[in-house]
Tab-separated table of C-alpha atoms in Angstrom:
chain	number	residue	atom	x	y	z
A	1	MET	CA	0.036	0.234	0.085
A	2	ARG	CA	1.358	3.471	-1.243
A	3	GLN	CA	1.809	5.859	2.269
A	4	LEU	CA	1.401	9.643	1.703
A	5	ARG	CA	4.088	11.068	3.870
A	6	ILE	CA	2.780	14.165	5.411
A	7	GLY	CA	4.529	17.482	7.268
A	8	MET	CA	1.525	19.057	9.237
A	9	ILE	CA	2.603	22.635	10.423
A	10	GLY	CA	0.260	23.044	14.012
A	11	TYR	CA	-0.648	21.355	16.965
A	12	LYS	CA	-3.163	22.603	18.815
A	13	PHE	CA	-7.345	22.475	17.885
A	14	MET	CA	-6.791	21.457	14.556
A	15	GLY	CA	-3.853	20.036	14.722
A	16	LYS	CA	-5.477	17.720	16.932
A	17	ALA	CA	-8.341	16.971	14.743
A	18	HIS	CA	-6.296	16.068	11.884
A	19	SER	CA	-4.029	13.981	13.990
A	20	ASN	CA	-6.494	11.727	14.820
A	21	ALA	CA	-8.468	11.439	10.842
A	22	TYR	CA	-4.731	11.149	9.639
A	23	ARG	CA	-4.630	7.999	12.468
A	24	SER	CA	-8.235	6.553	12.063
A	25	LEU	CA	-8.231	6.619	8.199
A	26	PRO	CA	-6.176	2.859	7.266
A	27	MET	CA	-8.427	1.555	10.015
A	28	PHE	CA	-12.106	2.843	8.735
A	29	PHE	CA	-11.256	2.654	5.168
A	30	PRO	CA	-8.267	0.244	4.767
A	31	GLN	CA	-8.736	1.384	0.311
A	32	ALA	CA	-7.054	4.534	1.617
A	33	ILE	CA	-3.333	5.984	0.767
A	34	LYS	CA	-1.938	5.094	4.236
A	35	PRO	CA	-1.197	8.593	6.167
A	36	GLU	CA	2.713	8.514	7.598
A	37	MET	CA	2.387	11.130	10.240
A	38	SER	CA	5.831	12.180	9.632
A	39	VAL	CA	6.807	15.658	11.170
A	40	ILE	CA	4.883	17.903	12.798
A	41	CYS	CA	6.272	21.441	13.197
A	42	GLY	CA	5.271	24.652	15.889
A	43	ARG	CA	7.287	27.599	17.227
A	44	ASN	CA	7.560	26.070	20.965
A	45	ALA	CA	10.193	22.924	20.851
A	46	GLY	CA	8.875	22.030	23.916
A	47	ALA	CA	5.170	22.511	23.713
A	48	VAL	CA	5.538	20.811	19.588
A	49	SER	CA	7.970	17.537	21.115
A	50	GLN	CA	5.155	16.718	23.363
A	51	ALA	CA	2.374	17.255	20.572
A	52	ALA	CA	4.113	14.871	18.616
A	53	VAL	CA	4.163	11.982	21.355
A	54	GLN	CA	0.409	12.593	22.373
A	55	LEU	CA	-0.636	12.778	18.771
A	56	GLY	CA	1.604	10.491	17.313
A	57	TRP	CA	4.430	11.842	14.780
A	58	SER	CA	7.305	10.349	14.301
A	59	GLU	CA	9.785	14.142	14.526
A	60	SER	CA	8.837	17.438	15.241
A	61	VAL	CA	10.785	20.155	14.370
A	62	THR	CA	10.086	23.996	14.991
A	63	ASP	CA	11.257	25.608	11.407
A	64	TRP	CA	8.397	24.962	8.562
A	65	ARG	CA	11.250	25.761	5.886
A	66	GLU	CA	12.970	23.085	6.933
A	67	LEU	CA	10.036	20.877	6.688
A	68	ILE	CA	8.831	21.950	3.163
A	69	SER	CA	12.261	21.510	1.899
A	70	ARG	CA	12.716	17.899	3.340
A	71	GLU	CA	12.286	15.584	0.495
A	72	ASP	CA	10.705	13.012	2.044
A	73	ILE	CA	7.378	14.865	2.766
A	74	ASP	CA	4.294	14.445	0.343
A	75	LEU	CA	1.773	16.186	1.452
A	76	ILE	CA	1.789	19.893	3.919
A	77	ASP	CA	-0.906	19.911	6.326
A	78	ILE	CA	-1.237	23.739	6.859
A	79	ASN	CA	-3.078	24.227	10.441
A	80	ALA	CA	-1.315	27.291	11.724
A	81	PRO	CA	-3.538	30.574	12.253
A	82	SER	CA	-4.708	32.296	9.178
A	83	ASN	CA	-1.913	34.806	8.463
A	84	ALA	CA	0.350	32.202	7.795
A	85	HIS	CA	-0.863	30.212	5.652
A	86	LYS	CA	-0.136	32.254	2.603
A	87	GLU	CA	3.198	32.201	3.047
A	88	ILE	CA	3.773	28.532	3.942
A	89	ALA	CA	1.342	27.434	0.542
A	90	LEU	CA	3.436	29.429	-1.797
A	91	ALA	CA	6.622	27.560	-0.838
A	92	ALA	CA	4.957	24.235	-0.264
A	93	ALA	CA	3.345	25.195	-3.981
A	94	HIS	CA	7.084	26.292	-4.875
A	95	ALA	CA	8.626	23.079	-3.090
A	96	GLY	CA	6.166	20.802	-5.282
A	97	LYS	CA	4.223	19.241	-2.288
A	98	ASP	CA	0.679	18.636	-2.434
A	99	ILE	CA	-1.121	21.106	0.577
A	100	PHE	CA	-4.408	20.604	2.656
A	101	CYS	CA	-4.908	24.097	4.282
A	102	GLU	CA	-7.891	25.130	7.102
A	103	LYS	CA	-9.646	27.174	6.410
A	104	PRO	CA	-10.071	30.334	5.375
A	105	LEU	CA	-7.742	30.110	2.575
A	106	ALA	CA	-6.057	33.212	3.344
A	107	LEU	CA	-6.265	36.541	5.251
A	108	THR	CA	-7.707	38.364	1.472
A	109	LEU	CA	-9.258	37.281	-1.478
A	110	GLU	CA	-5.970	38.616	-3.750
A	111	ASP	CA	-3.897	36.324	-1.437
A	112	ALA	CA	-6.263	33.370	-1.935
A	113	ARG	CA	-6.025	33.964	-5.600
A	114	GLU	CA	-2.626	33.989	-5.424
A	115	MET	CA	-2.195	30.585	-3.067
A	116	LEU	CA	-4.433	29.328	-6.001
A	117	TYR	CA	-2.275	30.395	-9.018
A	118	ALA	CA	0.940	29.244	-7.417
A	119	ALA	CA	-0.967	25.820	-6.666
A	120	GLU	CA	-1.758	25.366	-9.935
A	121	GLU	CA	1.019	26.523	-11.475
A	122	ALA	CA	3.055	23.784	-9.589
A	123	GLY	CA	0.625	21.528	-10.213
A	124	ILE	CA	-0.200	20.053	-7.217
A	125	VAL	CA	-2.867	18.404	-4.963
A	126	HIS	CA	-4.698	20.633	-3.206
A	127	MET	CA	-7.739	20.925	-0.657
A	128	VAL	CA	-9.217	23.480	1.868
A	129	GLY	CA	-10.583	22.328	4.964
A	130	PHE	CA	-14.547	22.819	4.914
A	131	ASN	CA	-15.094	20.182	6.732
A	132	TYR	CA	-19.043	20.597	7.607
A	133	ARG	CA	-19.197	18.976	3.847
A	134	PHE	CA	-18.870	15.661	5.041
A	135	SER	CA	-21.257	15.027	7.830
A	136	PRO	CA	-23.568	12.073	6.440
A	137	ALA	CA	-26.670	14.022	7.024
A	138	VAL	CA	-25.283	16.939	4.857
A	139	ARG	CA	-24.520	14.373	1.356
A	140	LEU	CA	-28.138	13.531	2.166
A	141	ALA	CA	-29.250	17.242	1.745
A	142	LYS	CA	-27.511	17.726	-1.077
A	143	LYS	CA	-28.692	14.468	-2.744
A	144	LEU	CA	-32.191	15.291	-2.273
A	145	VAL	CA	-31.614	18.859	-3.880
A	146	GLU	CA	-29.547	17.535	-7.097
A	147	SER	CA	-32.045	14.721	-7.685
A	148	GLY	CA	-34.893	17.527	-7.727
A	149	ARG	CA	-36.777	15.787	-5.070
A	150	LEU	CA	-37.042	19.383	-3.134
A	151	GLY	CA	-38.009	20.822	-6.918
A	152	THR	CA	-36.847	24.201	-7.351
A	153	ILE	CA	-35.346	25.992	-4.798
A	154	TYR	CA	-36.644	28.970	-2.992
A	155	HIS	CA	-34.932	29.862	0.032
A	156	PHE	CA	-31.318	29.143	1.949
A	157	ARG	CA	-31.107	30.690	5.279
A	158	ALA	CA	-28.567	29.849	7.651
A	159	TRP	CA	-26.687	30.416	10.801
A	160	PHE	CA	-24.019	29.783	13.261
A	161	LEU	CA	-24.091	30.712	16.855
A	162	GLN	CA	-21.560	30.537	19.439
A	163	ASP	CA	-21.167	31.995	22.863
A	164	TRP	CA	-17.320	31.368	23.831
A	165	ILE	CA	-15.908	34.886	23.700
A	166	ILE	CA	-19.640	36.931	25.652
A	167	ASP	CA	-17.781	37.395	28.603
A	168	PRO	CA	-16.076	41.123	28.297
A	169	GLU	CA	-12.882	39.702	30.314
A	170	PHE	CA	-12.325	36.948	27.815
A	171	PRO	CA	-8.750	37.379	26.860
A	172	LEU	CA	-7.649	38.811	23.210
A	173	VAL	CA	-6.829	35.894	21.753
A	174	TRP	CA	-5.328	35.457	18.120
A	175	ARG	CA	-8.682	35.167	16.659
A	176	LEU	CA	-10.166	38.571	17.953
A	177	GLN	CA	-7.006	40.067	16.013
A	178	LYS	CA	-7.968	41.297	12.090
A	179	GLU	CA	-3.999	40.664	11.233
A	180	ILE	CA	-3.315	37.168	12.160
A	181	ALA	CA	-7.540	35.987	12.015
A	182	GLY	CA	-8.363	38.180	9.000
A	183	SER	CA	-11.924	38.635	10.500
A	184	GLY	CA	-14.136	37.440	13.770
A	185	SER	CA	-17.457	35.362	13.397
A	186	HIS	CA	-17.589	36.202	9.575
A	187	GLY	CA	-14.165	34.962	8.423
A	188	ASP	CA	-14.378	31.663	11.005
A	189	LEU	CA	-17.878	30.815	11.389
A	190	GLY	CA	-19.390	32.285	8.583
A	191	ALA	CA	-16.980	30.817	5.915
A	192	HIS	CA	-18.302	27.680	7.018
A	193	LEU	CA	-22.352	28.629	5.707
A	194	ILE	CA	-20.870	30.510	2.784
A	195	ASP	CA	-19.131	26.864	1.586
A	196	LEU	CA	-22.292	25.005	2.170
A	197	ALA	CA	-24.490	27.197	0.359
A	198	HIS	CA	-22.412	26.967	-2.361
A	199	PHE	CA	-22.198	22.953	-1.977
A	200	LEU	CA	-25.642	22.740	-1.596
A	201	VAL	CA	-27.310	25.568	-3.821
A	202	GLY	CA	-25.104	27.320	-6.275
A	203	ASP	CA	-22.868	30.365	-6.628
A	204	ILE	CA	-24.206	33.560	-4.551
A	205	HIS	CA	-24.475	36.599	-7.317
A	206	GLU	CA	-25.089	39.603	-4.501
A	207	VAL	CA	-24.629	40.218	-1.055
A	208	ILE	CA	-25.944	42.961	1.655
A	209	GLY	CA	-24.399	42.984	5.068
A	210	MET	CA	-23.831	44.540	9.083
A	211	SER	CA	-21.991	43.436	11.536
A	212	GLU	CA	-21.292	44.446	14.982
A	213	THR	CA	-18.380	44.546	17.540
A	214	PHE	CA	-19.811	44.495	20.865
A	215	ILE	CA	-16.704	44.347	22.875
A	216	LYS	CA	-14.253	46.420	21.547
A	217	GLU	CA	-10.724	45.900	24.220
A	218	ARG	CA	-10.114	42.959	25.986
A	219	PRO	CA	-7.229	41.468	28.805
A	220	ILE	CA	-4.403	40.740	26.248
A	221	ALA	CA	-4.238	36.770	26.779
A	222	THR	CA	-1.224	35.467	28.880
A	223	GLU	CA	-1.531	31.588	27.075
A	224	MET	CA	-3.923	30.465	24.072
A	225	THR	CA	-5.245	27.149	23.547
A	226	GLY	CA	-7.250	26.398	20.679
A	227	LEU	CA	-10.449	28.020	21.447
A	228	SER	CA	-9.285	28.791	25.531
A	229	ALA	CA	-7.269	30.898	27.250
A	230	LYS	CA	-5.620	32.644	30.212
A	231	GLY	CA	-5.664	35.927	31.382
A	232	SER	CA	-6.938	38.692	34.206
A	233	LYS	CA	-9.128	41.309	33.249
A	234	ASP	CA	-6.287	43.908	35.610
A	235	ASP	CA	-4.063	42.623	32.289
A	236	PRO	CA	-3.668	45.360	30.343
A	237	LYS	CA	-5.770	45.508	27.199
A	238	GLY	CA	-6.001	45.464	23.653
A	239	PRO	CA	-7.925	46.280	21.130
A	240	VAL	CA	-10.562	43.866	19.599
A	241	THR	CA	-9.836	44.441	15.638
A	242	VAL	CA	-12.374	41.697	13.951
A	243	ASP	CA	-16.483	41.582	14.415
A	244	ASP	CA	-18.221	39.617	16.845
A	245	ALA	CA	-21.147	39.059	14.917
A	246	THR	CA	-22.058	39.309	10.754
A	247	LEU	CA	-25.033	38.761	9.476
A	248	PHE	CA	-25.932	39.223	5.385
A	249	LEU	CA	-28.855	38.640	2.907
A	250	ALA	CA	-27.623	37.102	-0.466
A	251	ARG	CA	-28.982	36.350	-4.114
A	252	PHE	CA	-27.824	33.456	-5.627
A	253	GLU	CA	-27.298	32.529	-9.505
A	254	ASN	CA	-30.567	30.467	-9.402
A	255	GLY	CA	-32.866	33.126	-8.142
A	256	ALA	CA	-33.070	31.385	-4.836
A	257	MET	CA	-32.725	33.934	-1.266
A	258	GLY	CA	-30.327	33.382	1.515
A	259	SER	CA	-29.943	34.839	4.911
A	260	PHE	CA	-26.896	33.931	6.722
A	261	GLU	CA	-25.878	34.747	10.667
A	262	ALA	CA	-22.309	34.216	12.380
A	263	THR	CA	-22.030	35.400	16.044
A	264	ARG	CA	-20.111	34.775	18.832
A	265	PHE	CA	-22.849	36.123	20.494
A	266	ALA	CA	-25.315	34.234	20.956
A	267	ALA	CA	-25.757	32.618	25.082
A	268	GLY	CA	-26.723	29.246	25.247
A	269	HIS	CA	-25.416	28.490	21.495
A	270	ARG	CA	-21.960	26.265	21.897
A	271	SER	CA	-21.425	26.000	18.607
A	272	THR	CA	-24.742	25.923	16.921
A	273	ASN	CA	-24.112	25.477	13.476
A	274	SER	CA	-27.416	24.869	11.218
A	275	PHE	CA	-29.291	25.645	7.930
A	276	GLU	CA	-32.598	25.281	6.152
A	277	ILE	CA	-33.471	24.716	2.541
A	278	ASN	CA	-36.717	24.929	0.848
A	279	GLY	CA	-38.016	24.016	-2.243
A	280	SER	CA	-41.700	23.838	-4.058
A	281	LEU	CA	-41.596	20.234	-3.550
A	282	GLY	CA	-40.159	20.233	0.189
A	283	SER	CA	-37.709	21.062	2.966
A	284	VAL	CA	-34.726	19.974	4.967
A	285	LYS	CA	-33.422	21.202	8.310
A	286	PHE	CA	-29.956	20.244	9.765
A	287	ASP	CA	-28.261	21.550	12.999
A	288	PHE	CA	-24.687	20.092	13.374
A	289	GLU	CA	-25.135	19.766	17.735
A	290	ARG	CA	-27.536	16.849	15.645
A	291	MET	CA	-25.217	16.342	13.206
A	292	ASN	CA	-26.491	12.637	12.565
A	293	GLU	CA	-29.999	14.397	11.720
A	294	LEU	CA	-31.592	15.463	8.733
A	295	GLU	CA	-35.103	16.869	8.836
A	296	VAL	CA	-37.108	16.516	5.762
A	297	TYR	CA	-40.404	17.630	4.129
A	298	PHE	CA	-42.145	16.662	0.899
A	299	THR	CA	-45.126	18.439	-0.071
A	300	SER	CA	-46.571	15.386	-1.721
A	301	ASP	CA	-47.087	13.433	1.510
A	302	ASP	CA	-50.977	13.123	2.288
A	303	GLU	CA	-52.057	15.531	4.060
A	304	ASP	CA	-53.138	14.049	7.222
A	305	VAL	CA	-48.973	12.411	7.931
A	306	GLN	CA	-47.350	16.174	6.357
A	307	GLY	CA	-44.988	17.501	8.156
A	308	PHE	CA	-40.685	16.673	8.946
A	309	ARG	CA	-39.856	13.393	9.555
A	310	ARG	CA	-36.337	13.104	11.296
A	311	ILE	CA	-34.592	11.081	9.261
A	312	LEU	CA	-31.285	9.080	11.116
A	313	ALA	CA	-28.270	9.479	8.360
A	314	THR	CA	-26.421	6.124	9.559
A	315	ASP	CA	-27.540	3.894	7.447
A	316	PRO	CA	-25.275	2.291	4.844
A	317	THR	CA	-27.392	3.663	2.187
A	318	HIS	CA	-25.499	7.239	3.503
A	319	ASP	CA	-22.166	8.430	2.436
A	320	TYR	CA	-19.428	7.137	4.724
A	321	ALA	CA	-22.021	5.150	6.988
A	322	ASP	CA	-21.276	2.127	6.000
A	323	ALA	CA	-17.370	2.174	7.056
A	324	TRP	CA	-18.781	3.060	10.870
A	325	TRP	CA	-21.205	1.496	12.950
A	326	PRO	CA	-24.304	-0.285	12.745
A	327	PRO	CA	-27.653	1.761	11.334
A	328	GLY	CA	-28.756	3.867	14.632
A	329	HIS	CA	-24.726	4.095	15.965
A	330	THR	CA	-24.236	7.711	15.934
A	331	ILE	CA	-20.472	9.653	14.669
A	332	GLY	CA	-19.302	12.401	15.870
A	333	PHE	CA	-17.490	16.283	15.222
A	334	GLU	CA	-14.113	13.936	14.713
A	335	HIS	CA	-15.284	11.900	11.768
A	336	THR	CA	-15.963	14.696	9.343
A	337	PHE	CA	-12.280	15.103	9.559
A	338	ILE	CA	-11.841	11.917	8.377
A	339	HIS	CA	-14.025	11.758	5.712
A	340	GLU	CA	-12.033	14.626	4.596
A	341	MET	CA	-8.915	13.053	4.593
A	342	LEU	CA	-10.696	10.312	2.532
A	343	GLU	CA	-11.658	12.815	-0.021
A	344	LEU	CA	-7.747	14.189	-0.238
A	345	SER	CA	-6.391	10.543	-0.037
A	346	SER	CA	-8.955	9.461	-3.321
A	347	ALA	CA	-8.083	11.999	-5.206
A	348	ILE	CA	-4.456	11.852	-4.945
A	349	GLU	CA	-4.815	8.355	-5.994
A	350	GLU	CA	-7.147	9.388	-8.600
A	351	GLY	CA	-5.060	11.709	-10.138
A	352	ARG	CA	-7.665	14.541	-9.375
A	353	GLN	CA	-7.995	17.528	-7.392
A	354	PRO	CA	-10.903	16.793	-4.087
A	355	GLU	CA	-13.349	18.537	-3.527
A	356	PRO	CA	-13.209	21.786	-1.691
A	357	ASN	CA	-9.851	22.891	-2.626
A	358	PHE	CA	-8.592	26.265	-3.500
A	359	ARG	CA	-10.878	27.240	-6.201
A	360	ASP	CA	-13.780	26.831	-3.429
A	361	GLY	CA	-11.539	28.909	-0.772
A	362	VAL	CA	-11.348	31.277	-3.902
A	363	LYS	CA	-14.677	31.848	-3.979
A	364	CYS	CA	-15.763	31.851	-0.389
A	365	GLN	CA	-13.261	34.329	0.342
A	366	ALA	CA	-15.054	36.457	-2.500
A	367	VAL	CA	-18.368	36.391	-0.926
A	368	LEU	CA	-16.222	37.194	2.678
A	369	GLU	CA	-15.157	40.406	1.462
A	370	ALA	CA	-17.771	41.382	-1.060
A	371	VAL	CA	-20.185	41.233	2.338
A	372	GLU	CA	-17.142	43.417	4.108
A	373	ARG	CA	-17.361	46.123	0.966
A	374	SER	CA	-21.212	46.014	1.311
A	375	ILE	CA	-20.715	46.669	5.154
A	376	ASP	CA	-18.691	49.721	4.405
A	377	GLU	CA	-20.143	51.271	1.647
A	378	ARG	CA	-23.892	50.300	2.355
A	379	ARG	CA	-25.236	48.671	0.042
A	380	TRP	CA	-25.866	45.330	-2.317
A	381	VAL	CA	-22.184	44.530	-3.899
A	382	ASN	CA	-22.482	42.044	-7.059
A	383	ILE	CA	-19.761	39.106	-6.356
A	384	SER	CA	-18.515	39.601	-10.156
A	385	GLU	CA	-17.188	43.357	-8.812
A	386	MET	CA	-14.687	41.260	-6.053
């Protein structure tokens, strides 16, 4: 069995998710190219060395340039903060390495396009990390749309609600700094909604939006790990330079209407990632907090039994489900990354580009920036302007 020798840059929240996916892939999808967890990279020598042991990597290094230059590495996995994506990806493409890069692809549309161009010029495989596409229930929703069973699509509404920074004394982590993260809830959470919209309904034509930063200053963090941090209300404060919440309306190229809401200030919502699609023949509803379920409604049902039905997407007929457990035995968040890596592995084996790839990352970035321009200029913005 051919192996895929991986060098991964980053080792915290997404680093753990990716490591778990690489380790689990051969057990449940033995037909896939076997990932070889060769080298993990991070700036802190002690922390990355400890992560290598914990997560199962053979070596650890602190210089990503050294990692990319190695001839015994086939794929570069980038899950470092967003401001590092472009430089690393350009170097990896130049070195002829295949690339997996977490979303958002870059800080700006211009940078994302440069990354795509470099990857295409190098002729490498490239993938961007929109993992929610890989939930079996989401794949079922796509099948219902594509097969025409929902009819003409009229509405797509989506919301990604969190509350992890609702405390005004929560420290100023990197996700709240524009120069590192690019944007706040808009680029972090809204990017997932935009990609799901593209995946399920089609391209977005125009947008109009609004945003707000509710807490303007926060204590500077003394320690950060994933979505947690340490600090004190007595510590010096720094400015929050991203949005806390962004809402926008959209028109799709196929005529459907859309609404999108991303916020980190929805008390009681730990991670409510949901969408609803309404068509002329039916509707579907999805909430990732109940990720194994899809609610489905068909107008053709007899009147006395009309209503949303709950479909548990764990039967062998559902995408990926036959590799896991008997019907009714559910899967979790981490499985979306395993399915993501299966797509990457399959694309490499078959000599094609995986989906989603850098083109999808660029398309998402164009919508993100169109919404920002709309907010700045207080008008509808056509995606073609970007």
